[in-house]
């Protein structure tokens, strides 16, 4: 990216922050932060297309829950996206297994893990939330439930992903490490025109993982958490490290204690660094958060994590997250 583009991005970034957040008034306690709603945020650059779909729901006065589900269905259906839904890279046995969860403003939540053959894992998670007394279904049970609820069964392994897997098999090096080139969950959090929060998170997880490995993304409190009184958070990166600190629940609780979304994300990242100083240099974890006032922020371990924001006046812009390293 050239300097002009970078500075334009920074300009947009700071003007966006200025519009959505009033940090000085907050700092000195003179006024409440301006509420910009509706708003939707999502992880990585494919969040732009996902946000656009979510915005259709939000701008029509729809519910945040419907918006996040509609939004994440975009990368789930995109065969070119090799880390979410259809076209996701398989596990070491060549099986595409999906993890997803969803949470609404009432604290209702649903989740599926290690789901095969069904592209829209977050929609299955929503059905788990709405139609069962449970929070989480896994593996064959999740598949059976999806088929019973009329989700189509299909092969999720695209020729491109199969080719990449076969290439990987030539060395079959098992390194459960995610760097900035090998990741990409979509986590999406939104506040609707009524000020209600919801979130969804969906992924094919770590490429070439052990069969049955489940990351943070379908774990309520790790890959996603929503508390309608306080805010919402989602994460991406090496799920094992996010699970160890129950990352998104931590971020929401830090916001409850008064930290801004960016500060809360930063504190969570720093906790990973403190616990794993060496390992944290080689992995990526990123958090994205939104509070009840419409303030938002992100923080990650390594440079390279970005997120998309769609609200007023910020129209679906991509921002670079600040990083620890
Ligand atoms: N968090 C996901 C996992 O560990 C992967 C990612 O976001 O890159 O499964």
Coordinates of N, CA, C and O in Angstrom, one line a residue, residues 36 38-43 47 50-51 54-55 58 63-65 67-69 71-72 101-104 186-192 196-202 222-227 230-235 248 251-252 255 261-262 265 286-292 294-298 305 307-311:
X36 N -23.9 6.0 17.9 CA -24.1 5.9 16.5 C -24.7 4.5 16.2 O -24.0 3.5 16.4
X38 N -27.7 2.3 13.8 CA -27.1 1.0 14.0 C -25.7 1.0 13.5 O -25.2 1.9 12.9
X39 N -25.0 -0.1 13.9 CA -23.6 -0.2 13.6 C -23.3 -1.7 13.5 O -23.8 -2.5 14.2
X40 N -22.4 -2.1 12.5 CA -22.0 -3.5 12.4 C -20.5 -3.5 12.2 O -20.0 -2.7 11.4
X41 N -19.8 -4.4 12.8 CA -18.4 -4.6 12.7 C -18.0 -6.0 12.4 O -18.7 -6.9 13.0
X42 N -17.0 -6.2 11.6 CA -16.6 -7.6 11.5 C -15.1 -7.7 11.2 O -14.5 -6.8 10.7
X43 N -14.6 -8.9 11.4 CA -13.2 -9.2 11.3 C -12.7 -9.4 9.8 O -13.5 -9.9 9.0
X47 N -14.9 -8.9 5.8 CA -16.0 -8.3 6.6 C -16.7 -7.2 5.8 O -17.9 -6.9 6.2
X50 N -19.6 -8.8 4.0 CA -20.5 -9.3 5.0 C -21.3 -8.2 5.7 O -22.5 -8.3 5.9
X51 N -20.6 -7.1 6.0 CA -21.2 -5.9 6.6 C -22.3 -5.4 5.7 O -23.3 -4.9 6.2
X54 N -25.3 -7.3 6.1 CA -25.9 -7.0 7.5 C -26.6 -5.7 7.5 O -27.6 -5.5 8.1
X55 N -25.9 -4.7 6.8 CA -26.5 -3.3 6.8 C -27.9 -3.3 6.2 O -28.7 -2.4 6.6
X58 N -30.0 -3.9 9.1 CA -30.0 -2.9 10.1 C -30.6 -1.6 9.6 O -31.3 -0.9 10.4
X63 N -33.5 -6.4 13.3 CA -32.8 -6.8 14.5 C -31.4 -7.2 14.3 O -31.0 -7.8 13.3
X64 N -30.5 -6.9 15.3 CA -29.1 -7.1 15.2 C -28.9 -8.6 14.9 O -28.0 -9.0 14.2
X65 N -29.6 -9.5 15.6 CA -29.5 -10.9 15.4 C -29.7 -11.3 13.9 O -28.9 -12.1 13.4
X67 N -29.3 -9.4 11.4 CA -28.2 -8.8 10.6 C -27.0 -9.6 10.7 O -26.3 -9.9 9.6
X68 N -26.6 -10.1 11.9 CA -25.3 -10.8 11.9 C -25.4 -12.2 11.2 O -24.5 -12.6 10.6
X69 N -26.6 -12.8 11.3 CA -26.7 -14.0 10.6 C -26.6 -13.8 9.1 O -25.9 -14.5 8.4
X71 N -25.2 -11.4 7.5 CA -23.9 -11.0 7.2 C -22.9 -12.1 7.1 O -22.2 -12.2 6.1
X72 N -22.8 -13.0 8.1 CA -21.8 -14.1 8.0 C -22.1 -15.1 7.0 O -21.3 -15.9 6.6
X101 N -20.9 -20.0 16.2 CA -21.9 -19.7 17.3 C -22.6 -18.3 17.0 O -22.2 -17.6 16.1
X102 N -23.6 -18.1 17.8 CA -24.4 -16.9 17.6 C -25.0 -16.6 19.0 O -25.2 -17.5 19.9
X103 N -25.2 -15.3 19.3 CA -25.7 -14.8 20.6 C -26.5 -13.6 20.4 O -26.2 -12.7 19.7
X104 N -27.7 -13.5 21.2 CA -28.5 -12.4 21.0 C -28.6 -11.5 22.2 O -27.9 -11.7 23.2
X186 N -14.7 -15.3 10.5 CA -15.5 -14.0 10.5 C -16.2 -14.0 11.9 O -16.9 -14.9 12.2
X187 N -15.9 -12.9 12.6 CA -16.6 -12.6 13.8 C -17.4 -11.3 13.5 O -16.7 -10.4 13.0
X188 N -18.6 -11.3 13.8 CA -19.4 -10.1 13.5 C -20.2 -9.7 14.7 O -20.9 -10.5 15.3
X189 N -20.2 -8.4 15.1 CA -21.0 -7.9 16.2 C -21.7 -6.7 15.7 O -21.2 -5.9 14.9
X190 N -23.0 -6.5 16.2 CA -23.8 -5.4 15.7 C -24.7 -4.8 16.8 O -25.1 -5.5 17.7
X191 N -25.0 -3.6 16.6 CA -26.1 -2.9 17.4 C -27.1 -2.4 16.5 O -26.8 -1.7 15.5
X192 N -28.4 -2.7 16.8 CA -29.5 -2.3 15.9 C -30.0 -1.0 16.3 O -29.6 -0.3 17.3
X196 N -30.0 -2.7 20.6 CA -29.8 -4.1 21.0 C -28.6 -4.7 20.3 O -28.3 -4.4 19.1
X197 N -27.8 -5.5 21.0 CA -26.6 -6.1 20.5 C -26.8 -7.6 20.2 O -27.5 -8.3 20.9
X198 N -26.1 -8.1 19.2 CA -26.0 -9.5 18.9 C -24.6 -9.7 18.2 O -24.0 -8.8 17.7
X199 N -24.3 -11.0 18.1 CA -23.0 -11.4 17.4 C -23.1 -12.8 16.8 O -23.9 -13.6 17.2
X200 N -22.2 -13.0 15.8 CA -22.0 -14.4 15.3 C -20.6 -14.6 14.9 O -19.9 -13.6 14.6
X201 N -20.2 -15.8 14.9 CA -18.8 -16.1 14.6 C -18.8 -17.5 13.9 O -19.4 -18.4 14.3
X202 N -18.0 -17.6 12.8 CA -18.1 -18.8 12.0 C -16.8 -19.0 11.3 O -16.2 -18.1 10.7
X222 N -15.5 -17.4 24.5 CA -14.1 -17.4 24.0 C -14.1 -16.6 22.7 O -13.6 -15.5 22.6
X223 N -14.8 -17.2 21.6 CA -14.8 -16.6 20.3 C -15.8 -15.5 20.1 O -15.8 -14.7 19.2
X224 N -16.8 -15.4 21.0 CA -17.9 -14.4 21.0 C -18.5 -14.3 22.3 O -18.7 -15.3 23.1
X225 N -18.9 -13.1 22.6 CA -19.7 -12.8 23.8 C -20.5 -11.6 23.7 O -20.0 -10.6 23.1
X226 N -21.7 -11.6 24.1 CA -22.6 -10.4 24.0 C -23.3 -10.3 25.4 O -23.9 -11.2 25.9
X227 N -23.2 -9.1 25.9 CA -24.0 -8.7 27.1 C -24.7 -7.4 26.8 O -24.1 -6.4 26.6
X230 N -23.8 -4.2 28.4 CA -22.4 -3.7 28.3 C -21.8 -3.5 26.9 O -21.3 -2.5 26.5
X231 N -21.8 -4.7 26.2 CA -21.2 -4.6 24.8 C -21.0 -6.0 24.3 O -21.5 -7.0 24.9
X232 N -20.3 -6.1 23.2 CA -20.1 -7.4 22.5 C -18.6 -7.5 22.1 O -18.0 -6.5 21.8
X233 N -18.1 -8.7 22.0 CA -16.8 -8.9 21.5 C -16.6 -10.2 20.7 O -17.4 -11.1 20.9
X234 N -15.7 -10.2 19.7 CA -15.4 -11.4 19.0 C -13.9 -11.5 18.7 O -13.2 -10.5 18.9
X235 N -13.5 -12.7 18.3 CA -12.0 -12.9 18.2 C -11.7 -13.7 17.0 O -12.5 -14.4 16.4
X248 N -13.3 -13.4 24.9 CA -14.4 -12.4 24.6 C -15.2 -12.1 25.8 O -15.6 -10.9 26.0
X251 N -13.1 -9.6 27.6 CA -13.2 -8.2 27.0 C -14.5 -7.5 27.4 O -14.4 -6.4 27.8
X252 N -15.6 -8.2 27.4 CA -16.8 -7.6 27.8 C -16.8 -7.2 29.3 O -17.2 -6.1 29.7
X255 N -14.8 -4.1 29.7 CA -15.7 -2.9 29.4 C -16.6 -2.6 30.5 O -16.9 -1.4 30.8
X261 N -13.6 -0.1 24.4 CA -13.4 -1.3 23.6 C -11.9 -1.6 23.3 O -11.5 -2.7 23.4
X262 N -11.2 -0.6 22.8 CA -9.9 -0.8 22.4 C -9.0 -1.2 23.6 O -8.2 -2.1 23.5
X265 N -9.7 -4.8 24.6 CA -9.1 -5.8 23.6 C -7.6 -5.8 23.9 O -7.0 -6.9 23.9
X286 N -6.6 -11.7 17.5 CA -7.1 -10.3 17.4 C -8.5 -10.3 18.1 O -9.3 -11.3 17.9
X287 N -8.8 -9.2 18.8 CA -10.1 -9.0 19.4 C -10.7 -7.8 18.8 O -10.0 -6.8 18.5
X288 N -12.1 -7.8 18.7 CA -12.8 -6.7 18.2 C -14.0 -6.5 19.1 O -14.7 -7.5 19.5
X289 N -14.3 -5.3 19.5 CA -15.3 -5.0 20.5 C -16.1 -3.8 20.2 O -15.7 -2.8 19.6
X290 N -17.3 -3.8 20.8 CA -18.3 -2.7 20.6 C -19.0 -2.5 21.9 O -19.4 -3.5 22.6
X291 N -19.1 -1.3 22.4 CA -19.9 -1.1 23.7 C -21.2 -0.6 23.4 O -21.6 -0.2 22.3
X292 N -22.0 -0.5 24.5 CA -23.4 -0.1 24.4 C -23.5 1.4 23.9 O -24.6 1.8 23.5
X294 N -21.9 2.6 21.5 CA -21.5 2.6 20.1 C -20.0 2.9 19.8 O -19.6 3.0 18.7
X295 N -19.2 2.9 20.9 CA -17.8 3.0 20.7 C -17.3 1.6 20.3 O -17.8 0.6 20.8
X296 N -16.2 1.6 19.5 CA -15.7 0.3 19.0 C -14.2 0.4 19.0 O -13.6 1.5 19.0
X297 N -13.5 -0.8 19.0 CA -12.1 -0.8 18.9 C -11.6 -2.2 18.8 O -12.4 -3.2 18.9
X298 N -10.3 -2.4 18.5 CA -9.7 -3.7 18.3 C -8.3 -3.7 18.8 O -7.7 -2.6 19.0
X305 N -3.9 -7.6 11.3 CA -5.4 -7.8 11.6 C -6.1 -6.5 11.2 O -5.8 -5.4 11.6
X307 N -10.3 -4.8 10.3 CA -11.7 -5.1 10.6 C -12.5 -4.0 9.8 O -12.1 -2.9 9.6
X308 N -13.8 -4.4 9.5 CA -14.7 -3.5 8.7 C -15.8 -3.0 9.6 O -16.3 -3.7 10.5
X309 N -16.0 -1.7 9.4 CA -17.1 -1.0 10.2 C -18.1 -0.3 9.3 O -17.7 0.3 8.3
X310 N -19.4 -0.6 9.6 CA -20.4 0.0 8.8 C -21.4 0.7 9.8 O -22.0 0.0 10.6
X311 N -21.5 2.0 9.7 CA -22.4 2.7 10.5 C -22.6 4.1 9.8 O -22.3 4.2 8.6

